[in-house]
PDB file of C-alpha atoms in Angstrom:
ATOM      1  CA  UNK R1460      37.418  26.860 -24.446  1.00 68.00           C
ATOM      2  CA  UNK R1461      37.121  23.232 -23.451  1.00 78.00           C
ATOM      3  CA  UNK R1462      36.972  20.586 -26.140  1.00 88.00           C
ATOM      4  CA  UNK R1463      37.386  16.860 -26.644  1.00 94.00           C
ATOM      5  CA  UNK R1464      37.891  15.286 -30.066  1.00 96.00           C
ATOM      6  CA  UNK R1465      37.560  11.605 -30.843  1.00 97.00           C
ATOM      7  CA  UNK R1466      36.569   9.731 -34.019  1.00 97.00           C
ATOM      8  CA  UNK R1467      32.862   9.153 -34.476  1.00 96.00           C
ATOM      9  CA  UNK R1468      33.055   5.550 -35.586  1.00 97.00           C
ATOM     10  CA  UNK R1469      35.582   2.753 -36.075  1.00 98.00           C
ATOM     11  CA  UNK R1470      35.369  -0.814 -37.331  1.00 97.00           C
ATOM     12  CA  UNK R1471      37.635  -3.738 -36.580  1.00 97.00           C
ATOM     13  CA  UNK R1472      37.740  -7.503 -36.833  1.00 97.00           C
ATOM     14  CA  UNK R1473      37.466 -10.020 -34.029  1.00 97.00           C
ATOM     15  CA  UNK R1474      40.901 -10.883 -32.649  1.00 97.00           C
ATOM     16  CA  UNK R1475      42.503  -7.689 -33.945  1.00 98.00           C
ATOM     17  CA  UNK R1476      43.904  -4.650 -32.084  1.00 98.00           C
ATOM     18  CA  UNK R1477      42.272  -1.229 -32.269  1.00 98.00           C
ATOM     19  CA  UNK R1478      43.417   2.157 -30.995  1.00 98.00           C
ATOM     20  CA  UNK R1479      40.879   4.879 -30.224  1.00 98.00           C
ATOM     21  CA  UNK R1480      42.428   8.341 -30.072  1.00 98.00           C
ATOM     22  CA  UNK R1481      41.319  11.337 -28.045  1.00 98.00           C
ATOM     23  CA  UNK R1482      42.675  14.883 -28.035  1.00 97.00           C
ATOM     24  CA  UNK R1483      41.620  17.379 -25.419  1.00 95.00           C
ATOM     25  CA  UNK R1484      41.761  21.044 -24.528  1.00 91.00           C
ATOM     26  CA  UNK R1485      40.715  22.031 -21.021  1.00 87.00           C
ATOM     27  CA  UNK R1486      41.207  24.901 -18.620  1.00 82.00           C
ATOM     28  CA  UNK R1487      43.700  23.146 -16.384  1.00 86.00           C
ATOM     29  CA  UNK R1488      44.072  19.387 -16.471  1.00 89.00           C
ATOM     30  CA  UNK R1489      43.576  16.831 -13.714  1.00 89.00           C
ATOM     31  CA  UNK R1490      43.355  13.548 -15.527  1.00 92.00           C
ATOM     32  CA  UNK R1491      41.490  11.686 -18.234  1.00 95.00           C
ATOM     33  CA  UNK R1492      38.847   8.978 -18.041  1.00 96.00           C
ATOM     34  CA  UNK R1493      37.706   6.354 -20.516  1.00 97.00           C
ATOM     35  CA  UNK R1494      34.231   4.845 -20.263  1.00 97.00           C
ATOM     36  CA  UNK R1495      32.546   2.062 -22.234  1.00 98.00           C
ATOM     37  CA  UNK R1496      28.865   2.268 -23.105  1.00 96.00           C
ATOM     38  CA  UNK R1497      26.928  -0.569 -24.736  1.00 95.00           C
ATOM     39  CA  UNK R1498      23.777   0.405 -26.578  1.00 92.00           C
ATOM     40  CA  UNK R1499      20.920   0.998 -24.160  1.00 88.00           C
ATOM     41  CA  UNK R1500      23.131   0.598 -21.114  1.00 90.00           C
ATOM     42  CA  UNK R1501      24.997   2.734 -18.602  1.00 92.00           C
ATOM     43  CA  UNK R1502      28.516   3.985 -19.285  1.00 95.00           C
ATOM     44  CA  UNK R1503      31.011   1.975 -17.228  1.00 96.00           C
ATOM     45  CA  UNK R1504      34.422   3.107 -16.026  1.00 96.00           C
ATOM     46  CA  UNK R1505      37.424   1.660 -17.860  1.00 97.00           C
ATOM     47  CA  UNK R1506      40.475   3.701 -16.900  1.00 96.00           C
ATOM     48  CA  UNK R1507      41.873   6.895 -15.422  1.00 95.00           C
ATOM     49  CA  UNK R1508      45.229   8.441 -16.349  1.00 96.00           C
ATOM     50  CA  UNK R1509      46.775  11.493 -14.746  1.00 93.00           C
ATOM     51  CA  UNK R1510      50.490  10.866 -15.377  1.00 95.00           C
ATOM     52  CA  UNK R1511      52.139  10.388 -18.754  1.00 97.00           C
ATOM     53  CA  UNK R1512      52.498   6.827 -19.930  1.00 97.00           C
ATOM     54  CA  UNK R1513      50.648   3.604 -20.478  1.00 97.00           C
ATOM     55  CA  UNK R1514      48.320   1.925 -17.985  1.00 95.00           C
ATOM     56  CA  UNK R1515      47.470  -1.684 -18.756  1.00 95.00           C
ATOM     57  CA  UNK R1516      44.405  -3.559 -17.536  1.00 92.00           C
ATOM     58  CA  UNK R1517      44.068  -6.936 -19.164  1.00 95.00           C
ATOM     59  CA  UNK R1518      43.077  -6.553 -22.817  1.00 97.00           C
ATOM     60  CA  UNK R1519      42.580  -2.792 -22.410  1.00 97.00           C
ATOM     61  CA  UNK R1520      45.352  -0.193 -22.077  1.00 97.00           C
ATOM     62  CA  UNK R1521      45.175   3.581 -21.874  1.00 98.00           C
ATOM     63  CA  UNK R1522      47.909   6.054 -22.748  1.00 98.00           C
ATOM     64  CA  UNK R1523      48.319   9.722 -21.860  1.00 98.00           C
ATOM     65  CA  UNK R1524      50.617  12.472 -23.098  1.00 97.00           C
ATOM     66  CA  UNK R1525      49.936  15.668 -21.156  1.00 96.00           C
ATOM     67  CA  UNK R1526      52.313  17.763 -23.251  1.00 95.00           C
ATOM     68  CA  UNK R1527      50.433  16.803 -26.430  1.00 95.00           C
ATOM     69  CA  UNK R1528      46.928  16.863 -24.962  1.00 96.00           C
ATOM     70  CA  UNK R1529      46.473  13.343 -26.266  1.00 96.00           C
ATOM     71  CA  UNK R1530      45.250   9.990 -25.048  1.00 98.00           C
ATOM     72  CA  UNK R1531      44.390   6.679 -26.607  1.00 98.00           C
ATOM     73  CA  UNK R1532      42.570   3.541 -25.578  1.00 98.00           C
ATOM     74  CA  UNK R1533      44.068   0.314 -26.923  1.00 98.00           C
ATOM     75  CA  UNK R1534      41.915  -2.785 -27.153  1.00 98.00           C
ATOM     76  CA  UNK R1535      43.652  -6.093 -27.869  1.00 97.00           C
ATOM     77  CA  UNK R1536      42.274  -9.490 -28.906  1.00 97.00           C
ATOM     78  CA  UNK R1537      38.990  -7.890 -29.842  1.00 98.00           C
ATOM     79  CA  UNK R1538      35.797  -9.751 -29.041  1.00 98.00           C
ATOM     80  CA  UNK R1539      32.298  -9.227 -30.381  1.00 97.00           C
ATOM     81  CA  UNK R1540      31.214  -7.978 -26.957  1.00 97.00           C
ATOM     82  CA  UNK R1541      33.657  -5.051 -27.322  1.00 98.00           C
ATOM     83  CA  UNK R1542      31.236  -3.474 -29.820  1.00 98.00           C
ATOM     84  CA  UNK R1543      30.198  -0.353 -27.906  1.00 98.00           C
ATOM     85  CA  UNK R1544      30.757   3.375 -27.659  1.00 97.00           C
ATOM     86  CA  UNK R1545      33.927   4.537 -25.932  1.00 98.00           C
ATOM     87  CA  UNK R1546      33.764   7.904 -24.182  1.00 97.00           C
ATOM     88  CA  UNK R1547      36.804  10.029 -23.468  1.00 97.00           C
ATOM     89  CA  UNK R1548      36.445  12.588 -20.650  1.00 95.00           C
ATOM     90  CA  UNK R1549      39.028  15.090 -19.419  1.00 93.00           C
ATOM     91  CA  UNK R1550      39.054  16.683 -15.973  1.00 89.00           C
ATOM     92  CA  UNK R1551      39.593  20.445 -16.036  1.00 84.00           C
ATOM     93  CA  UNK R1552      39.680  22.674 -13.011  1.00 77.00           C
ATOM     94  CA  UNK R1553      37.445  25.592 -13.813  1.00 65.00           C
ATOM     95  CA  UNK R1554      33.804  26.146 -14.491  1.00 58.00           C
ATOM     96  CA  UNK R1555      30.766  24.154 -13.524  1.00 56.00           C
ATOM     97  CA  UNK R1556      31.396  21.191 -15.795  1.00 60.00           C
ATOM     98  CA  UNK R1557      34.912  20.227 -14.741  1.00 76.00           C
ATOM     99  CA  UNK R1558      34.567  16.801 -16.394  1.00 85.00           C
ATOM    100  CA  UNK R1559      34.335  17.379 -20.159  1.00 89.00           C
ATOM    101  CA  UNK R1560      33.112  14.480 -22.282  1.00 93.00           C
ATOM    102  CA  UNK R1561      33.718  13.779 -25.948  1.00 94.00           C
ATOM    103  CA  UNK R1562      30.875  12.627 -28.190  1.00 95.00           C
ATOM    104  CA  UNK R1563      32.140   9.045 -28.034  1.00 96.00           C
ATOM    105  CA  UNK R1564      33.599   6.623 -30.567  1.00 97.00           C
ATOM    106  CA  UNK R1565      31.284   3.861 -31.731  1.00 97.00           C
ATOM    107  CA  UNK R1566      33.307   0.677 -32.283  1.00 98.00           C
ATOM    108  CA  UNK R1567      31.882  -2.130 -34.370  1.00 98.00           C
ATOM    109  CA  UNK R1568      33.639  -5.485 -34.143  1.00 98.00           C
ATOM    110  CA  UNK R1569      32.853  -7.891 -36.954  1.00 96.00           C
ATOM    111  CA  UNK R1570      33.522 -11.654 -37.178  1.00 94.00           C
TER     112      UNK R1570
ATOM    113  CA  UNK Q1480      20.615  -4.628  -5.096  1.00 51.00           C
ATOM    114  CA  UNK Q1481      23.870  -2.857  -5.894  1.00 62.00           C
ATOM    115  CA  UNK Q1482      25.011   0.052  -8.001  1.00 93.00           C
ATOM    116  CA  UNK Q1483      22.889   2.878  -9.312  1.00 96.00           C
ATOM    117  CA  UNK Q1484      19.230   2.242 -10.108  1.00 96.00           C
ATOM    118  CA  UNK Q1485      17.035   4.535 -12.174  1.00 97.00           C
ATOM    119  CA  UNK Q1486      13.285   4.417 -12.717  1.00 97.00           C
ATOM    120  CA  UNK Q1487      11.449   4.443 -14.985  1.00 97.00           C
ATOM    121  CA  UNK Q1488      13.541   3.064 -17.851  1.00 95.00           C
ATOM    122  CA  UNK Q1489      11.267   4.642 -20.439  1.00 96.00           C
ATOM    123  CA  UNK Q1490       8.910   7.607 -20.192  1.00 96.00           C
ATOM    124  CA  UNK Q1491       6.644   9.238 -22.726  1.00 95.00           C
ATOM    125  CA  UNK Q1492       5.033  12.479 -21.669  1.00 92.00           C
ATOM    126  CA  UNK Q1493       3.108  15.346 -23.184  1.00 89.00           C
ATOM    127  CA  UNK Q1494       4.306  18.901 -22.954  1.00 88.00           C
ATOM    128  CA  UNK Q1495       1.769  19.761 -20.259  1.00 87.00           C
ATOM    129  CA  UNK Q1496       2.511  16.783 -18.019  1.00 88.00           C
ATOM    130  CA  UNK Q1497       4.453  16.696 -14.774  1.00 93.00           C
ATOM    131  CA  UNK Q1498       6.600  13.659 -14.070  1.00 95.00           C
ATOM    132  CA  UNK Q1499       9.595  12.723 -11.953  1.00 97.00           C
ATOM    133  CA  UNK Q1500      12.656  10.577 -12.563  1.00 98.00           C
ATOM    134  CA  UNK Q1501      14.086   8.651  -9.644  1.00 98.00           C
ATOM    135  CA  UNK Q1502      17.627   7.530  -8.904  1.00 98.00           C
ATOM    136  CA  UNK Q1503      18.979   5.497  -6.016  1.00 97.00           C
ATOM    137  CA  UNK Q1504      22.584   4.551  -5.299  1.00 97.00           C
ATOM    138  CA  UNK Q1505      23.732   1.724  -3.043  1.00 95.00           C
ATOM    139  CA  UNK Q1506      27.462   2.462  -3.187  1.00 95.00           C
ATOM    140  CA  UNK Q1507      27.853   4.742  -0.190  1.00 93.00           C
ATOM    141  CA  UNK Q1508      28.924   7.615  -2.415  1.00 93.00           C
ATOM    142  CA  UNK Q1509      28.583  11.237  -1.340  1.00 90.00           C
ATOM    143  CA  UNK Q1510      27.954  12.922  -4.695  1.00 90.00           C
ATOM    144  CA  UNK Q1511      25.156  12.405  -7.201  1.00 92.00           C
ATOM    145  CA  UNK Q1512      24.678  13.803 -10.694  1.00 93.00           C
ATOM    146  CA  UNK Q1513      22.132  14.208 -13.466  1.00 95.00           C
ATOM    147  CA  UNK Q1514      23.449  14.018 -17.029  1.00 95.00           C
ATOM    148  CA  UNK Q1515      21.627  14.470 -20.329  1.00 95.00           C
ATOM    149  CA  UNK Q1516      22.715  12.320 -23.281  1.00 95.00           C
ATOM    150  CA  UNK Q1517      21.478  13.318 -26.736  1.00 94.00           C
ATOM    151  CA  UNK Q1518      22.399  11.672 -30.015  1.00 89.00           C
ATOM    152  CA  UNK Q1519      25.757  12.797 -31.406  1.00 86.00           C
ATOM    153  CA  UNK Q1520      26.347  15.188 -28.508  1.00 91.00           C
ATOM    154  CA  UNK Q1521      28.657  14.932 -25.506  1.00 92.00           C
ATOM    155  CA  UNK Q1522      27.254  14.011 -22.136  1.00 93.00           C
ATOM    156  CA  UNK Q1523      25.935  17.227 -20.609  1.00 91.00           C
ATOM    157  CA  UNK Q1524      26.085  17.729 -16.855  1.00 91.00           C
ATOM    158  CA  UNK Q1525      22.828  19.178 -15.539  1.00 93.00           C
ATOM    159  CA  UNK Q1526      23.117  19.110 -11.755  1.00 91.00           C
ATOM    160  CA  UNK Q1527      25.508  17.999  -9.060  1.00 90.00           C
ATOM    161  CA  UNK Q1528      24.687  17.265  -5.445  1.00 89.00           C
ATOM    162  CA  UNK Q1529      27.730  16.946  -3.219  1.00 83.00           C
ATOM    163  CA  UNK Q1530      27.129  16.188   0.447  1.00 73.00           C
ATOM    164  CA  UNK Q1531      23.496  17.067  -0.292  1.00 68.00           C
ATOM    165  CA  UNK Q1532      24.357  20.587  -1.444  1.00 74.00           C
ATOM    166  CA  UNK Q1533      23.284  21.448  -4.970  1.00 76.00           C
ATOM    167  CA  UNK Q1534      25.720  23.014  -7.408  1.00 77.00           C
ATOM    168  CA  UNK Q1535      23.855  25.343  -9.717  1.00 70.00           C
ATOM    169  CA  UNK Q1536      24.011  25.063 -13.481  1.00 77.00           C
ATOM    170  CA  UNK Q1537      22.525  28.213 -14.911  1.00 76.00           C
ATOM    171  CA  UNK Q1538      22.257  26.778 -18.409  1.00 85.00           C
ATOM    172  CA  UNK Q1539      19.565  24.241 -17.462  1.00 92.00           C
ATOM    173  CA  UNK Q1540      15.995  25.506 -17.991  1.00 93.00           C
ATOM    174  CA  UNK Q1541      13.800  25.863 -14.921  1.00 93.00           C
ATOM    175  CA  UNK Q1542      11.413  23.208 -16.276  1.00 95.00           C
ATOM    176  CA  UNK Q1543      13.959  20.749 -14.837  1.00 96.00           C
ATOM    177  CA  UNK Q1544      14.029  20.747 -11.053  1.00 94.00           C
ATOM    178  CA  UNK Q1545      16.305  18.429  -9.029  1.00 94.00           C
ATOM    179  CA  UNK Q1546      15.759  17.184  -5.514  1.00 93.00           C
ATOM    180  CA  UNK Q1547      18.162  15.275  -3.291  1.00 92.00           C
ATOM    181  CA  UNK Q1548      16.507  14.292   0.022  1.00 92.00           C
ATOM    182  CA  UNK Q1549      19.543  12.305   1.204  1.00 91.00           C
ATOM    183  CA  UNK Q1550      22.874  11.016  -0.084  1.00 89.00           C
ATOM    184  CA  UNK Q1551      21.311   7.882  -1.612  1.00 94.00           C
ATOM    185  CA  UNK Q1552      18.343   9.326  -3.502  1.00 96.00           C
ATOM    186  CA  UNK Q1553      18.053  11.830  -6.326  1.00 96.00           C
ATOM    187  CA  UNK Q1554      15.019  13.015  -8.264  1.00 97.00           C
ATOM    188  CA  UNK Q1555      14.551  15.071 -11.398  1.00 97.00           C
ATOM    189  CA  UNK Q1556      11.147  16.746 -11.562  1.00 97.00           C
ATOM    190  CA  UNK Q1557       9.925  17.570 -15.042  1.00 96.00           C
ATOM    191  CA  UNK Q1558       7.166  19.987 -16.054  1.00 94.00           C
ATOM    192  CA  UNK Q1559       6.074  21.676 -19.285  1.00 93.00           C
ATOM    193  CA  UNK Q1560       8.892  20.067 -21.248  1.00 93.00           C
ATOM    194  CA  UNK Q1561       9.617  20.674 -24.923  1.00 94.00           C
ATOM    195  CA  UNK Q1562      10.160  18.062 -27.668  1.00 94.00           C
ATOM    196  CA  UNK Q1563      13.874  18.968 -27.768  1.00 94.00           C
ATOM    197  CA  UNK Q1564      14.140  17.699 -24.181  1.00 96.00           C
ATOM    198  CA  UNK Q1565      13.706  14.153 -25.489  1.00 96.00           C
ATOM    199  CA  UNK Q1566      16.935  12.356 -24.573  1.00 96.00           C
ATOM    200  CA  UNK Q1567      18.486   9.759 -22.301  1.00 96.00           C
ATOM    201  CA  UNK Q1568      18.771  11.071 -18.728  1.00 97.00           C
ATOM    202  CA  UNK Q1569      21.546   9.420 -16.761  1.00 97.00           C
ATOM    203  CA  UNK Q1570      22.055   9.501 -13.044  1.00 97.00           C
ATOM    204  CA  UNK Q1571      25.532   8.929 -11.637  1.00 95.00           C
ATOM    205  CA  UNK Q1572      27.254   8.842  -8.281  1.00 94.00           C
ATOM    206  CA  UNK Q1573      30.844   9.105  -7.121  1.00 92.00           C
ATOM    207  CA  UNK Q1574      32.946   9.334  -3.998  1.00 89.00           C
ATOM    208  CA  UNK Q1575      33.229  13.034  -4.692  1.00 73.00           C
ATOM    209  CA  UNK Q1576      36.300  14.823  -5.914  1.00 74.00           C
ATOM    210  CA  UNK Q1577      37.003  15.417  -9.553  1.00 72.00           C
ATOM    211  CA  UNK Q1578      39.260  12.354  -9.879  1.00 79.00           C
ATOM    212  CA  UNK Q1579      36.692   9.823  -8.687  1.00 88.00           C
ATOM    213  CA  UNK Q1580      35.101   7.738 -11.441  1.00 93.00           C
ATOM    214  CA  UNK Q1581      31.396   8.085 -12.035  1.00 94.00           C
ATOM    215  CA  UNK Q1582      29.075   5.120 -11.587  1.00 95.00           C
ATOM    216  CA  UNK Q1583      26.098   5.500 -13.900  1.00 96.00           C
ATOM    217  CA  UNK Q1584      22.584   4.132 -13.839  1.00 96.00           C
ATOM    218  CA  UNK Q1585      21.044   2.676 -17.004  1.00 94.00           C
ATOM    219  CA  UNK Q1586      19.171   5.886 -17.644  1.00 95.00           C
ATOM    220  CA  UNK Q1587      15.620   6.958 -18.416  1.00 97.00           C
ATOM    221  CA  UNK Q1588      14.785   7.264 -22.096  1.00 96.00           C
ATOM    222  CA  UNK Q1589      12.457  10.286 -22.198  1.00 96.00           C
ATOM    223  CA  UNK Q1590      10.245  11.143 -25.143  1.00 95.00           C
ATOM    224  CA  UNK Q1591       8.296  14.398 -25.085  1.00 94.00           C
ATOM    225  CA  UNK Q1592       5.353  14.495 -27.492  1.00 92.00           C
TER     226      UNK Q1592
END
């Protein structure tokens, strides 16, 4: 079957670093997305990884290990505005729903 | 106006009502999607329109009926809904292709009474 696992909730302090993990099982694999969703708002695209390794975009980085079925999103120098849900989504290659989403990790950043 | 726009933002309807959700994208994308987002559940893909051709999802009840008159507009027609259909309905668009990121609208928060 197809499955995405990520923690339900995490807390961190302003200025700190936090790592949000995601493990996936899909029929075939064609990449992994991370999206950010603030409460009451649309999910917005953060990153896409298809090759192993780390992709860095400012304060946010995303890592992929295809052999382990594992990804993480790394957020540095946390700010209050980073409080949001972070959705992991893996691209399979079979079935109607090729893009399989996790339930999201709710991150709360405190002062 | 840019991006993906959904109306209405909030909708309360009875189980016997008929209503429609509207989505418009200004990004020049060629694929549009309806997703359902329920609390503590993954985003669930309901329908995909790619180049104005609908991709069927047999798991969605017939009380949900999509319509895509052109590549910029998408509707979701609702009739005789059930309370368990209460959720956030998100529209999205993309350039097409499974590796293209989705651009979401802010959603319609639907409550069925």
